Coordinates of C-alpha atoms in Angstrom, one line a residue:
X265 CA 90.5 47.0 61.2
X266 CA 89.7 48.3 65.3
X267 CA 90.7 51.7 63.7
X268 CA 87.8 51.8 61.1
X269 CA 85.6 49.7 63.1
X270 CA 86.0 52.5 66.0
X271 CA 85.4 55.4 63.6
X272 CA 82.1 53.6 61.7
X273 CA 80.7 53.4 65.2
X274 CA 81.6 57.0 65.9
X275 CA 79.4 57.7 62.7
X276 CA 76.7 55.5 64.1
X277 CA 76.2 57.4 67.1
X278 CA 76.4 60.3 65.7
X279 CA 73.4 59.0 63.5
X280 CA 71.2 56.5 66.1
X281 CA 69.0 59.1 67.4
X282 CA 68.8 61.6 64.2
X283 CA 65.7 62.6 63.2
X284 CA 64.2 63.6 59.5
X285 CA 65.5 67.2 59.8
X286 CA 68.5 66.0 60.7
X287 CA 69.0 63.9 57.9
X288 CA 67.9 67.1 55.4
X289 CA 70.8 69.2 57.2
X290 CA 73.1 70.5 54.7
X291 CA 76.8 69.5 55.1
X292 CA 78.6 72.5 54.9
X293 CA 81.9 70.9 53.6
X294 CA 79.9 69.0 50.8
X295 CA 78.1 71.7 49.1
X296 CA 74.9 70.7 47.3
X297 CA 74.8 67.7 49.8
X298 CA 72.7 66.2 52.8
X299 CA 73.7 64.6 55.8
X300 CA 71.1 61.8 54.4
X301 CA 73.4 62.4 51.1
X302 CA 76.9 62.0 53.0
X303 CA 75.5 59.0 54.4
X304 CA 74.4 57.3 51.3
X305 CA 78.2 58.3 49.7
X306 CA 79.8 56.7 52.2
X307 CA 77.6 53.1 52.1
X308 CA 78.1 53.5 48.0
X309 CA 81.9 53.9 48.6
X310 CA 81.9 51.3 51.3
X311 CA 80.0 48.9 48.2
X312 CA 82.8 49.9 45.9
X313 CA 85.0 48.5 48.7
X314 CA 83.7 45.1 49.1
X315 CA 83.2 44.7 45.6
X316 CA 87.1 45.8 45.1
X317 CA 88.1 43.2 47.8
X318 CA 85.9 40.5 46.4
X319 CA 87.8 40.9 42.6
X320 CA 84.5 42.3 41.6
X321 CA 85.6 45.8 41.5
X322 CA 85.8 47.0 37.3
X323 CA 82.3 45.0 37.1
X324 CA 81.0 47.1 40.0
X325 CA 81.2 50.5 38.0
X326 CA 80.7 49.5 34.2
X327 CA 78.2 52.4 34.1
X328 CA 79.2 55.1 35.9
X329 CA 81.3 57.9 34.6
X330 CA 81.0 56.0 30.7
X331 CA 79.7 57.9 27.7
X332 CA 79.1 61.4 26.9
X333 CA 77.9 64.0 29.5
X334 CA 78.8 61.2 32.0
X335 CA 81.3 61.6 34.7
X336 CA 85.0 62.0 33.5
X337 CA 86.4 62.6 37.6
X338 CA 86.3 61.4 40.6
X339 CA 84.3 63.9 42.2
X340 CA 81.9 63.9 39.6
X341 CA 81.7 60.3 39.8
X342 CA 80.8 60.5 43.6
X343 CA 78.4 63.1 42.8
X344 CA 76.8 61.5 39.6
X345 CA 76.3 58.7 41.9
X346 CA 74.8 60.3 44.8
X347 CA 72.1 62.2 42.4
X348 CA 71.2 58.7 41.0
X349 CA 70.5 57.2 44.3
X350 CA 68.9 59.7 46.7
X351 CA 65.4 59.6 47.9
X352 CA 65.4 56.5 50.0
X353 CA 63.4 56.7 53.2
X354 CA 66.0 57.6 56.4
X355 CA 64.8 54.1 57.1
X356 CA 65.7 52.4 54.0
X357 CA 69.8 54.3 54.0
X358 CA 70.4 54.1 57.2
X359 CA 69.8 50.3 56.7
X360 CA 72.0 50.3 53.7
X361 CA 75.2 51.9 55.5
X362 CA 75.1 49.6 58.3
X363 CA 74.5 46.8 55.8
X364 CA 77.8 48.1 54.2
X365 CA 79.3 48.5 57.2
X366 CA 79.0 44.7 58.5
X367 CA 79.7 43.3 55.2
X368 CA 83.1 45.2 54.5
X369 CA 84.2 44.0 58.0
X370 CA 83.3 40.9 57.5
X371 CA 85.0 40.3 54.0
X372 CA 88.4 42.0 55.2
X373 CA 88.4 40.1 57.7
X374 CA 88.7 37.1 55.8
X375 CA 90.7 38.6 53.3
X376 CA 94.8 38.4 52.8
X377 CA 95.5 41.7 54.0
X378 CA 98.2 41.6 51.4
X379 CA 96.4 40.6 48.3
X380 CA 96.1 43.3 45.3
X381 CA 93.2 44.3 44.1
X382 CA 91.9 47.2 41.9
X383 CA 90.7 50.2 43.8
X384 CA 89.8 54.0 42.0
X385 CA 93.4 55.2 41.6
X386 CA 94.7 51.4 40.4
X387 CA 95.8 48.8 42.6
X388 CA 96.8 48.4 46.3
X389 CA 96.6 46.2 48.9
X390 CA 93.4 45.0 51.3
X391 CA 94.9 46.5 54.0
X392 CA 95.9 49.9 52.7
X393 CA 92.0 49.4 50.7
X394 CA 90.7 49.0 54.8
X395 CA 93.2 52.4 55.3
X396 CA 91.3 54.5 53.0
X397 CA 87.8 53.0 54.2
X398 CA 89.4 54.5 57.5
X399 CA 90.6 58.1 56.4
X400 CA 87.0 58.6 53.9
X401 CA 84.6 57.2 57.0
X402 CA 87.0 59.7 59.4
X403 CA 86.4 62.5 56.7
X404 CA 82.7 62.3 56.5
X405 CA 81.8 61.7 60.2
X406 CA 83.5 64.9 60.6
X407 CA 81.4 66.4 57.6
X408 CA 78.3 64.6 59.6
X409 CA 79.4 66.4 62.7
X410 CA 80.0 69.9 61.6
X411 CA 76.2 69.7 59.9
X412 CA 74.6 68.7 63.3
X413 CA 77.1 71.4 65.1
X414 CA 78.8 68.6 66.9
X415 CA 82.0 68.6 67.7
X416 CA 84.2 65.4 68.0
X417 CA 87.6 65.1 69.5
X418 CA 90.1 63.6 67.5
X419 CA 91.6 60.1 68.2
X420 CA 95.3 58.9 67.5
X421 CA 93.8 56.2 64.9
X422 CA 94.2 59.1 62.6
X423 CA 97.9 58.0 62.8
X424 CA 97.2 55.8 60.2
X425 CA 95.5 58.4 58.1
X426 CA 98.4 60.7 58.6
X427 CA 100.6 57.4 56.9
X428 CA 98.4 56.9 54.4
X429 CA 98.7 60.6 53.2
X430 CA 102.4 60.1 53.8
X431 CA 102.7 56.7 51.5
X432 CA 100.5 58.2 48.5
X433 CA 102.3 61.6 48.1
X434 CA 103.8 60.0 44.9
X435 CA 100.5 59.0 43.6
X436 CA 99.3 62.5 44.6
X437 CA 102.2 64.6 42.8
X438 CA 101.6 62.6 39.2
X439 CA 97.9 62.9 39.7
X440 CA 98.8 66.6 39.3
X441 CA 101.5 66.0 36.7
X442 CA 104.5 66.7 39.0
X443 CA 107.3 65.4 40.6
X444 CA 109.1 65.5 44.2
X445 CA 113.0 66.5 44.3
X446 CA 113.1 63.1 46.8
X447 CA 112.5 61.4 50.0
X448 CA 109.7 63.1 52.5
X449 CA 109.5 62.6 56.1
X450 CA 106.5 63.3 58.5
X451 CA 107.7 64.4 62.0
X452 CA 103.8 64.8 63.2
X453 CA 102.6 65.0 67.1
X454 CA 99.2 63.3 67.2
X455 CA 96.3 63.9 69.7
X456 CA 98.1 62.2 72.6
X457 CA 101.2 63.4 72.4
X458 CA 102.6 60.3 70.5
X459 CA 104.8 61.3 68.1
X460 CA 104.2 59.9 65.0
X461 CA 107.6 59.8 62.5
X462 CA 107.1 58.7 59.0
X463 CA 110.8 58.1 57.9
X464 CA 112.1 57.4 54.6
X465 CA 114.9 54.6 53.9
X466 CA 117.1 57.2 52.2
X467 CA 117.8 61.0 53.9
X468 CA 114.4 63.0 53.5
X469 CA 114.9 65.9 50.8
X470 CA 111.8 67.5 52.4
X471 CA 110.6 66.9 56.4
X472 CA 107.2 68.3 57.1
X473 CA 106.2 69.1 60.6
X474 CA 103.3 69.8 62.8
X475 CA 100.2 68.3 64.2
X476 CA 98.7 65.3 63.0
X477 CA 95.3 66.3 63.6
X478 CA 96.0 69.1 60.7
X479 CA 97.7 67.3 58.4
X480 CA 95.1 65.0 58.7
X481 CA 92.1 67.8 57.3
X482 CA 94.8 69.5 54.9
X483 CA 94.8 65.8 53.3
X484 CA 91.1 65.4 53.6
X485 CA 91.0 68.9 52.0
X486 CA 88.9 70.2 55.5
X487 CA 91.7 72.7 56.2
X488 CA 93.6 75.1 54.6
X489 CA 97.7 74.5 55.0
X490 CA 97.7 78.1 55.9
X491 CA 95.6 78.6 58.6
X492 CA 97.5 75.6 59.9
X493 CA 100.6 75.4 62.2
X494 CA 102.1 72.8 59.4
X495 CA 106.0 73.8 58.6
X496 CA 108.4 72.4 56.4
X497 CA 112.0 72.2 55.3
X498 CA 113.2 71.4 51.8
X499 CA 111.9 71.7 48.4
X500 CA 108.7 69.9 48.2
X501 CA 107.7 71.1 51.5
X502 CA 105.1 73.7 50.0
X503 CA 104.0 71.7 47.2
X504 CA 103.7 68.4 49.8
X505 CA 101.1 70.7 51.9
X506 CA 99.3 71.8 48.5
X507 CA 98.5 68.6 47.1
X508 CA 99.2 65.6 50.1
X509 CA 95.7 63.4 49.8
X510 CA 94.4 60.6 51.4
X511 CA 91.4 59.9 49.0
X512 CA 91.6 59.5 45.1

């Protein structure tokens, strides 16, 4: 919860004193997309969230993505739902994000951090739900940043990004249709200098190595895992860098 709190307010100052031009920026790494657009993704998604922690989550979305020429992905539900909403007044989103902003802290806060509930990919917990309000908030700010040629220096909350990405690599292999050999560990060095070691119970068939920072925008899909210093040993350890995700 201080994680995402502390990365929503590095998206609010990066937004506080933007003006209309800067809201009609492009965002490179969302092609077709405004910052003004980023922004009203991330107080949709942030919507999504409360409703999902609320148990209002498969009444939340009845209509997007359903019927024919509607969306059938994820992405294409994202963008579906950003073409359907933009045009507000700067005004009127940036209102709406912070409104989703205050309102998702509030109701995790007074949610069971350990309670299931239905999310995009199925179910999870509130508190891995908060984790992947942390790693898509993290993702965009960046998006944000790049547009206003800003550059931000990375924090070691992305440690529990880097988990995240570590704890879904099952859900990320069947999403593809494949499987791992077994076990992966994460032996990962984050901004710091903290190491951060994500350990299976049982001997890792594949150990993945690196900075965190990079592993972090491989699993955002920012960064290439070639043009990265990312190694690894064993025999998932390309296909772990090819399709590791923190996002659905």
């Amino acid at each position: 919860m201080d994680a995402l709190a502390a990365q929503q307010r590095e998206l609010a100052g990066l937004l506080a004193d933007l003006d209309e031009a800067g809201w009609a920026r492009p965002a490179p790494s969302c092609p077709g997309w405004t910052v003004a657009d980023v922004v009203l993704h991330i107080a949709q998604t942030n919507e999504g969230a409360i409703a999902s922690a609320e148990g209002r989550f498969p009444e939340s979305a009845t209509s997007i993505g359903a019927g024919e020429g509607r969306a059938s992905t994820v992405d294409q539900t994202a963008e579906l739902m950003v073409t359907e909403e933009r045009g507000a007044s700067t005004a009127e989103l940036r209102a709406r994000w912070q409104a989703s902003v205050d309102t998702l802290h509030d109701v995790l806060a007074r949610t069971d951090p350990h309670l299931r509930v239905n999310w995009v990919a199925g179910q999870l917990s509130v508190r891995t739900l908060a984790t992947t309000r942390l790693a898509e908030t993290w993702i965009h700010t960046n998006d944000v940043a790049e547009a206003l040629g800003v550059t931000l220096a990375p924090d070691d909350r992305l440690r529990h990004i880097a988990r995240l990405a570590w704890r879904t690599l099952p859900y990320a292999f069947t999403r593809e249709g494949r499987e791992l050999h077994g076990p992966v560990a994460f032996e990962l060095t984050g901004p710091s200098g903290e190491a951060w070691e994500f350990v299976p119970d049982d001997a890792p068939e594949t150990v993945i190595r690196g900075d965190g920072v990079e592993l972090c925008l491989v699993a955002a899909r920012r960064r290439d895992p070639a043009t990265t210093g990312l190694t690894g040993d064993g025999s998932d350890a390309q296909a772990v860098l090819e399709l590791v995700r923190t996002y659905a």
